[in-house]
mmCIF file of C-alpha atoms (C1' of nucleotides) in Angstrom:
data_model
loop_
_atom_site.group_PDB
_atom_site.id
_atom_site.type_symbol
_atom_site.label_atom_id
_atom_site.label_comp_id
_atom_site.label_asym_id
_atom_site.label_seq_id
_atom_site.Cartn_x
_atom_site.Cartn_y
_atom_site.Cartn_z
ATOM 1 C CA MET A 1 9.360 14.895 -23.268
ATOM 2 C CA ARG A 2 7.341 17.465 -21.573
ATOM 3 C CA GLU A 3 4.434 15.182 -21.666
ATOM 4 C CA ASP A 4 6.002 13.245 -19.165
ATOM 5 C CA ASP A 5 6.206 15.955 -16.562
ATOM 6 C CA SER A 6 2.764 17.163 -17.172
ATOM 7 C CA ASN A 7 1.610 13.726 -16.804
ATOM 8 C CA TRP A 8 3.159 13.016 -13.550
ATOM 9 C CA PHE A 9 1.599 15.958 -12.042
ATOM 10 C CA ASN A 10 -1.627 15.058 -13.581
ATOM 11 C CA ARG A 11 -1.421 11.655 -12.220
ATOM 12 C CA TRP A 12 -0.600 12.943 -8.864
ATOM 13 C CA ALA A 13 -3.483 15.336 -8.890
ATOM 14 C CA GLU A 14 -5.758 12.536 -10.084
ATOM 15 C CA GLU A 15 -4.938 10.430 -7.239
ATOM 16 C CA LEU A 16 -6.056 12.699 -4.503
ATOM 17 C CA PRO A 17 -9.766 12.656 -4.092
ATOM 18 C CA SER A 18 -11.665 15.039 -2.004
ATOM 19 C CA PRO A 19 -11.571 14.295 1.612
ATOM 20 C CA GLU A 20 -15.312 13.873 1.434
ATOM 21 C CA GLU A 21 -14.837 11.364 -1.149
ATOM 22 C CA LEU A 22 -12.890 9.049 1.013
ATOM 23 C CA MET A 23 -14.599 9.993 4.236
ATOM 24 C CA PRO A 24 -17.323 7.286 4.063
ATOM 25 C CA LEU A 25 -14.505 4.829 3.809
ATOM 26 C CA SER A 26 -13.911 4.683 7.457
ATOM 27 C CA GLN A 27 -15.423 1.282 7.795
ATOM 28 C CA THR A 28 -15.743 0.176 4.272
ATOM 29 C CA LEU A 29 -13.950 -3.132 4.406
ATOM 30 C CA ILE A 30 -15.205 -6.572 4.182
ATOM 31 C CA THR A 31 -14.308 -8.379 7.258
ATOM 32 C CA PRO A 32 -10.878 -9.777 6.500
ATOM 33 C CA ASP A 33 -11.626 -13.318 7.359
ATOM 34 C CA LEU A 34 -14.673 -13.196 5.193
ATOM 35 C CA ALA A 35 -12.777 -11.933 2.272
ATOM 36 C CA LEU A 36 -10.107 -14.405 2.810
ATOM 37 C CA ALA A 37 -12.574 -17.178 3.243
ATOM 38 C CA PHE A 38 -14.044 -16.479 -0.130
ATOM 39 C CA ASP A 39 -10.809 -15.659 -1.694
ATOM 40 C CA ILE A 40 -12.126 -12.392 -3.044
ATOM 41 C CA ARG A 41 -9.502 -10.508 -4.910
ATOM 42 C CA ASN A 42 -10.668 -7.253 -6.324
ATOM 43 C CA SER A 43 -9.058 -6.301 -9.447
ATOM 44 C CA ASN A 44 -11.466 -3.422 -9.378
ATOM 45 C CA THR A 45 -9.573 -1.043 -7.263
ATOM 46 C CA ALA A 46 -12.005 -1.640 -4.595
ATOM 47 C CA ALA A 47 -11.136 -1.826 -1.069
ATOM 48 C CA ALA A 48 -7.528 -0.938 -0.299
ATOM 49 C CA VAL A 49 -6.377 -3.467 1.842
ATOM 50 C CA VAL A 50 -8.536 -6.278 0.805
ATOM 51 C CA ALA A 51 -6.336 -8.686 -0.929
ATOM 52 C CA ALA A 52 -6.656 -12.447 -0.891
ATOM 53 C CA ALA A 53 -4.133 -14.920 0.058
ATOM 54 C CA ASN A 54 -3.354 -17.567 -2.383
ATOM 55 C CA ASN A 55 -5.492 -20.271 -1.337
ATOM 56 C CA GLY A 56 -5.534 -23.587 -3.114
ATOM 57 C CA GLY A 57 -2.235 -23.447 -4.521
ATOM 58 C CA SER A 58 1.039 -25.089 -3.267
ATOM 59 C CA PRO A 59 2.809 -22.796 -0.907
ATOM 60 C CA PRO A 60 5.787 -21.473 -2.794
ATOM 61 C CA ARG A 61 7.969 -21.019 0.165
ATOM 62 C CA ALA A 62 8.261 -23.636 2.758
ATOM 63 C CA HIS A 63 12.028 -23.829 3.487
ATOM 64 C CA THR A 64 13.451 -22.020 6.400
ATOM 65 C CA HIS A 65 11.105 -23.606 8.920
ATOM 66 C CA GLN A 66 10.786 -20.552 10.964
ATOM 67 C CA GLY A 67 7.017 -20.076 11.035
ATOM 68 C CA PRO A 68 5.305 -19.551 14.213
ATOM 69 C CA PRO A 69 2.373 -17.717 12.853
ATOM 70 C CA PRO A 70 2.442 -14.260 14.137
ATOM 71 C CA PRO A 71 -0.538 -12.833 15.803
ATOM 72 C CA PRO A 72 -2.657 -11.001 13.237
ATOM 73 C CA LEU A 73 -2.481 -8.016 15.444
ATOM 74 C CA SER A 74 -4.377 -6.644 18.363
ATOM 75 C CA SER A 75 -7.402 -6.323 16.215
ATOM 76 C CA SER A 76 -9.400 -3.339 16.694
ATOM 77 C CA GLN A 77 -8.504 -0.555 18.840
ATOM 78 C CA LEU A 78 -11.621 1.059 19.908
ATOM 79 C CA GLN A 79 -12.080 3.998 17.684
ATOM 80 C CA PRO A 80 -14.023 6.862 19.302
ATOM 81 C CA PRO A 81 -16.867 7.412 16.986
ATOM 82 C CA SER A 82 -17.534 10.725 18.566
ATOM 83 C CA SER A 83 -15.408 12.815 16.358
ATOM 84 C CA THR A 84 -16.592 13.171 12.763
ATOM 85 C CA GLN A 85 -13.138 14.183 11.870
ATOM 86 C CA PRO A 86 -10.840 12.494 14.247
ATOM 87 C CA ASN A 87 -7.619 13.532 12.868
ATOM 88 C CA SER A 88 -6.955 16.964 11.543
ATOM 89 C CA SER A 89 -3.691 17.917 13.146
ATOM 90 C CA GLU A 90 -0.429 16.288 13.124
ATOM 91 C CA PHE A 91 0.036 13.257 15.076
ATOM 92 C CA GLY A 92 -1.303 12.415 18.444
ATOM 93 C CA ASP A 93 -4.198 10.741 16.673
ATOM 94 C CA SER A 94 -4.341 7.209 15.728
ATOM 95 C CA ALA A 95 -5.263 6.107 12.311
ATOM 96 C CA ASP A 96 -6.944 2.888 11.708
ATOM 97 C CA LEU A 97 -6.334 0.466 9.101
ATOM 98 C CA GLY A 98 -8.911 -1.922 7.902
ATOM 99 C CA SER A 99 -10.137 -3.885 10.683
ATOM 100 C CA GLY A 100 -13.535 -4.246 9.161
ATOM 101 C CA ALA A 101 -15.674 -5.849 11.756
ATOM 102 C CA ALA A 102 -15.234 -4.894 15.218
ATOM 103 C CA GLY A 103 -15.588 -7.793 17.435
ATOM 104 C CA GLU A 104 -14.396 -10.111 14.833
ATOM 105 C CA GLU A 105 -10.986 -11.533 15.595
ATOM 106 C CA PRO A 106 -9.455 -12.980 12.490
ATOM 107 C CA ALA A 107 -6.944 -14.521 14.841
ATOM 108 C CA ARG A 108 -5.164 -17.549 13.684
ATOM 109 C CA THR A 109 -4.592 -19.076 10.302
ATOM 110 C CA LEU A 110 -5.111 -15.946 8.308
ATOM 111 C CA LYS A 111 -2.523 -14.453 6.064
ATOM 112 C CA ARG A 112 -2.311 -10.777 6.313
ATOM 113 C CA PRO A 113 -3.691 -9.136 3.232
ATOM 114 C CA ARG A 114 -1.442 -7.115 1.087
ATOM 115 C CA LEU A 115 -1.095 -3.593 2.227
ATOM 116 C CA VAL A 116 -1.880 -0.880 -0.176
ATOM 117 C CA TRP A 117 -0.105 2.429 0.391
ATOM 118 C CA THR A 118 -2.631 4.923 -0.416
ATOM 119 C CA PRO A 119 -1.516 8.562 -0.783
ATOM 120 C CA GLN A 120 -3.006 9.491 2.569
ATOM 121 C CA LEU A 121 -1.078 6.656 4.237
ATOM 122 C CA HIS A 122 2.054 7.692 2.348
ATOM 123 C CA LYS A 123 1.533 11.279 3.512
ATOM 124 C CA ARG A 124 1.446 10.131 7.007
ATOM 125 C CA PHE A 125 4.492 8.130 6.458
ATOM 126 C CA VAL A 126 6.325 11.017 5.010
ATOM 127 C CA ASP A 127 5.204 13.244 7.797
ATOM 128 C CA ALA A 128 6.455 10.846 10.262
ATOM 129 C CA VAL A 129 9.716 10.561 8.654
ATOM 130 C CA ALA A 130 10.072 14.319 8.348
ATOM 131 C CA HIS A 131 9.250 14.909 11.888
ATOM 132 C CA LEU A 132 11.607 12.238 13.174
ATOM 133 C CA GLY A 133 14.676 13.329 11.475
ATOM 134 C CA ILE A 134 17.061 11.071 9.648
ATOM 135 C CA LYS A 135 18.463 9.597 12.684
ATOM 136 C CA ASN A 136 15.297 8.423 14.279
ATOM 137 C CA ALA A 137 13.651 7.517 11.087
ATOM 138 C CA VAL A 138 13.803 3.919 11.503
ATOM 139 C CA PRO A 139 10.962 1.475 10.764
ATOM 140 C CA LYS A 140 10.065 0.853 14.395
ATOM 141 C CA THR A 141 9.830 4.512 15.270
ATOM 142 C CA ILE A 142 8.092 5.422 12.183
ATOM 143 C CA MET A 143 5.571 2.863 12.678
ATOM 144 C CA GLN A 144 4.940 3.957 16.271
ATOM 145 C CA LEU A 145 4.550 7.552 15.268
ATOM 146 C CA MET A 146 2.237 6.772 12.490
ATOM 147 C CA SER A 147 -0.030 4.917 14.905
ATOM 148 C CA VAL A 148 -1.823 3.196 12.157
ATOM 149 C CA ASP A 149 -3.492 0.173 13.546
ATOM 150 C CA GLY A 150 -2.699 -2.902 11.608
ATOM 151 C CA LEU A 151 0.448 -1.492 10.150
ATOM 152 C CA THR A 152 3.353 -3.685 10.983
ATOM 153 C CA ARG A 153 7.007 -2.896 11.098
ATOM 154 C CA GLU A 154 7.701 -4.931 8.090
ATOM 155 C CA ASN A 155 5.268 -2.903 6.031
ATOM 156 C CA VAL A 156 7.035 0.281 7.051
ATOM 157 C CA ALA A 157 10.440 -1.131 6.524
ATOM 158 C CA SER A 158 9.596 -2.171 2.974
ATOM 159 C CA HIS A 159 8.033 1.140 2.228
ATOM 160 C CA LEU A 160 10.912 2.912 3.769
ATOM 161 C CA GLN A 161 13.324 1.066 1.539
ATOM 162 C CA LYS A 162 11.590 2.155 -1.506
ATOM 163 C CA TYR A 163 11.210 5.608 -0.259
ATOM 164 C CA ARG A 164 14.901 6.015 0.310
ATOM 165 C CA LEU A 165 15.545 4.728 -3.185
ATOM 166 C CA TYR A 166 13.192 7.184 -4.548
ATOM 167 C CA LEU A 167 14.971 10.053 -2.752
ATOM 168 C CA LYS A 168 18.256 8.833 -3.917
ATOM 169 C CA ARG A 169 17.161 8.700 -7.462
ATOM 170 C CA MET A 170 15.791 12.212 -7.531
ATOM 171 C CA GLN A 171 18.819 13.570 -5.717
ATOM 172 C CA VAL A 172 21.257 12.355 -8.180
ATOM 173 C CA GLY A 173 20.114 11.507 -11.638
ATOM 174 C CA HIS A 174 17.991 13.504 -13.790
ATOM 175 C CA PHE A 175 17.345 17.103 -13.643
ATOM 176 C CA GLY A 176 14.266 16.844 -15.570
ATOM 177 C CA SER A 177 12.707 17.451 -12.297
ATOM 178 C CA PRO A 178 9.382 18.937 -11.638
ATOM 179 C CA PRO A 179 7.876 21.119 -14.209
ATOM 180 C CA THR A 180 7.986 24.917 -14.026
ATOM 181 C CA ASN A 181 5.630 25.143 -11.169
ATOM 182 C CA GLY A 182 7.127 28.170 -9.506
ATOM 183 C CA GLY A 183 9.550 25.962 -7.760
ATOM 184 C CA GLY A 184 7.060 25.387 -5.140
ATOM 185 C CA GLN A 185 6.238 22.370 -3.089
ATOM 186 C CA PHE A 186 6.233 19.171 -4.837
ATOM 187 C CA GLU A 187 4.667 16.215 -3.410
ATOM 188 C CA HIS A 188 6.180 12.877 -3.934
ATOM 189 C CA PRO A 189 5.361 11.238 -7.095
ATOM 190 C CA PHE A 190 6.340 8.375 -5.188
ATOM 191 C CA LEU A 191 3.026 6.674 -5.450
ATOM 192 C CA ALA A 192 2.721 7.096 -9.042
ATOM 193 C CA ARG A 193 0.304 4.477 -10.076
ATOM 194 C CA GLN A 194 -3.076 4.404 -8.663
ATOM 195 C CA SER A 195 -5.547 3.446 -11.231
ATOM 196 C CA GLN A 196 -4.919 1.806 -14.422
ATOM 197 C CA GLN A 197 -7.129 0.564 -17.062
ATOM 198 C CA PRO A 198 -9.134 -2.476 -16.263
ATOM 199 C CA VAL A 199 -7.219 -4.331 -18.870
ATOM 200 C CA HIS A 200 -9.697 -6.817 -20.124
ATOM 201 C CA ARG A 201 -8.445 -10.221 -20.179
ATOM 202 C CA MET A 202 -9.632 -12.458 -22.799
ATOM 203 C CA GLY A 203 -10.526 -16.031 -22.150
ATOM 204 C CA GLN A 204 -10.996 -15.607 -18.547
ATOM 205 C CA PRO A 205 -14.015 -13.442 -17.686
ATOM 206 C CA VAL A 206 -14.282 -12.212 -14.199
ATOM 207 C CA HIS A 207 -15.793 -14.987 -12.242
ATOM 208 C CA ASN A 208 -16.890 -13.638 -8.964
ATOM 209 C CA PRO A 209 -16.813 -16.356 -6.436
ATOM 210 C CA VAL A 210 -19.264 -14.431 -4.341
ATOM 211 C CA PRO A 211 -21.298 -12.063 -6.426
ATOM 212 C CA GLY A 212 -23.306 -10.793 -3.522
ATOM 213 C CA TYR A 213 -20.267 -9.687 -1.595
ATOM 214 C CA VAL A 214 -18.606 -8.197 -4.529
ATOM 215 C CA GLU A 215 -21.653 -6.258 -5.256
ATOM 216 C CA ASP A 216 -21.529 -5.030 -1.758
ATOM 217 C CA LEU A 217 -18.009 -4.017 -2.284
ATOM 218 C CA GLU A 218 -18.616 -2.254 -5.526
ATOM 219 C CA SER A 219 -21.437 -0.307 -4.150
ATOM 220 C CA ALA A 220 -19.159 0.884 -1.489
ATOM 221 C CA ASN A 221 -16.569 2.065 -3.769
ATOM 222 C CA ALA A 222 -18.848 3.074 -6.546
ATOM 223 C CA THR A 223 -20.323 5.658 -4.294
ATOM 224 C CA GLY A 224 -19.558 8.743 -6.187
ATOM 225 C CA GLY A 225 -18.215 6.865 -9.143
ATOM 226 C CA ARG A 226 -14.719 7.406 -8.309
ATOM 227 C CA LYS A 227 -12.164 4.851 -8.902
ATOM 228 C CA VAL A 228 -10.038 4.259 -5.911
ATOM 229 C CA LEU A 229 -11.328 3.810 -2.416
ATOM 230 C CA THR A 230 -8.708 3.698 -0.037
ATOM 231 C CA LEU A 231 -8.403 4.252 3.566
ATOM 232 C CA PHE A 232 -9.350 6.037 6.556
ATOM 233 C CA PRO A 233 -9.550 9.711 6.884
ATOM 234 C CA THR A 234 -6.013 10.808 7.208
ATOM 235 C CA GLY A 235 -7.523 14.161 6.351
ATOM 236 C CA ASP A 236 -4.356 15.866 6.080
ATOM 237 C CA ASP A 237 -3.188 17.161 2.823
ATOM 238 C "C1'" DC B 1 3.739 -9.056 -21.136
ATOM 239 C "C1'" DT B 2 5.850 -5.429 -18.375
ATOM 240 C "C1'" DT B 3 6.606 -2.885 -14.556
ATOM 241 C "C1'" DA B 4 6.372 -1.595 -10.117
ATOM 242 C "C1'" DA B 5 4.860 -2.166 -5.339
ATOM 243 C "C1'" DA B 6 4.691 -5.008 -1.454
ATOM 244 C "C1'" DA B 7 6.459 -9.066 0.875
ATOM 245 C "C1'" DT B 8 9.933 -11.808 2.268
ATOM 246 C "C1'" DA B 9 14.582 -13.566 2.810
ATOM 247 C "C1'" DT B 10 19.247 -12.665 4.073
ATOM 248 C "C1'" DA C 1 18.125 -2.221 10.751
ATOM 249 C "C1'" DA C 2 19.544 -2.363 6.024
ATOM 250 C "C1'" DT C 3 19.683 -4.361 1.680
ATOM 251 C "C1'" DA C 4 18.556 -8.045 -1.735
ATOM 252 C "C1'" DT C 5 15.519 -11.110 -3.717
ATOM 253 C "C1'" DT C 6 11.123 -12.956 -4.810
ATOM 254 C "C1'" DT C 7 6.237 -12.691 -5.263
ATOM 255 C "C1'" DT C 8 2.079 -10.498 -6.608
ATOM 256 C "C1'" DA C 9 -0.815 -6.837 -8.398
ATOM 257 C "C1'" DA C 10 -1.774 -3.280 -11.864
#
DNA sequence: CTTAAAATAT
DNA sequence: AATATTTTAA
């Protein structure tokens, strides 16, 4: 079906907002501990990294008692506010994943929110892999090169796994391949799904635990009326 | 309900 | 580190 290929490109195009759009996002995250404290989960495609830990339920996994709670991370690296556009070139710059409040150390007892691989973040990832070469493209190195604060090796490893699978799949498999686009450069439809329909769920209306904060969040992402607000200015496209 | 992304376990 | 499995979000 040719609808398919036209769609994938469409989707891909859809997912990249203007840099300006995501610019104001630099510090648009609710402080992690706050979010976690209120158990705010945004089904609204709001903040990228803001996810909530399942609180109030029975912990599904408890076996394999190997759980010294890892340090959340070194918290905030001081980000020089001087540059309006900190990163424009390749690497050498450090990106900064949602830390939210500077000076707030979530520290102990907080589960790390689910990471959302935004296109920009993925781009950075791909860039890193490309520049490292297949032999050095291991999670640790990639993570280091990406220099994204808050990004753990596990995150990269998991993503790398999927990325490799994706490559393998397109390498052998279907030829359907990208549409007649002049055979030019195709980005990776790797991150295919960004926004979906709100899918109304009957019976259980959205009960916002903390309307005030949610409102705050919404105003943050609603700025411009776009759908997805993601991360920091990777600014590279 | 289904699928896929991310986390987690091995 | 790589792969498999499970959990969680869209």
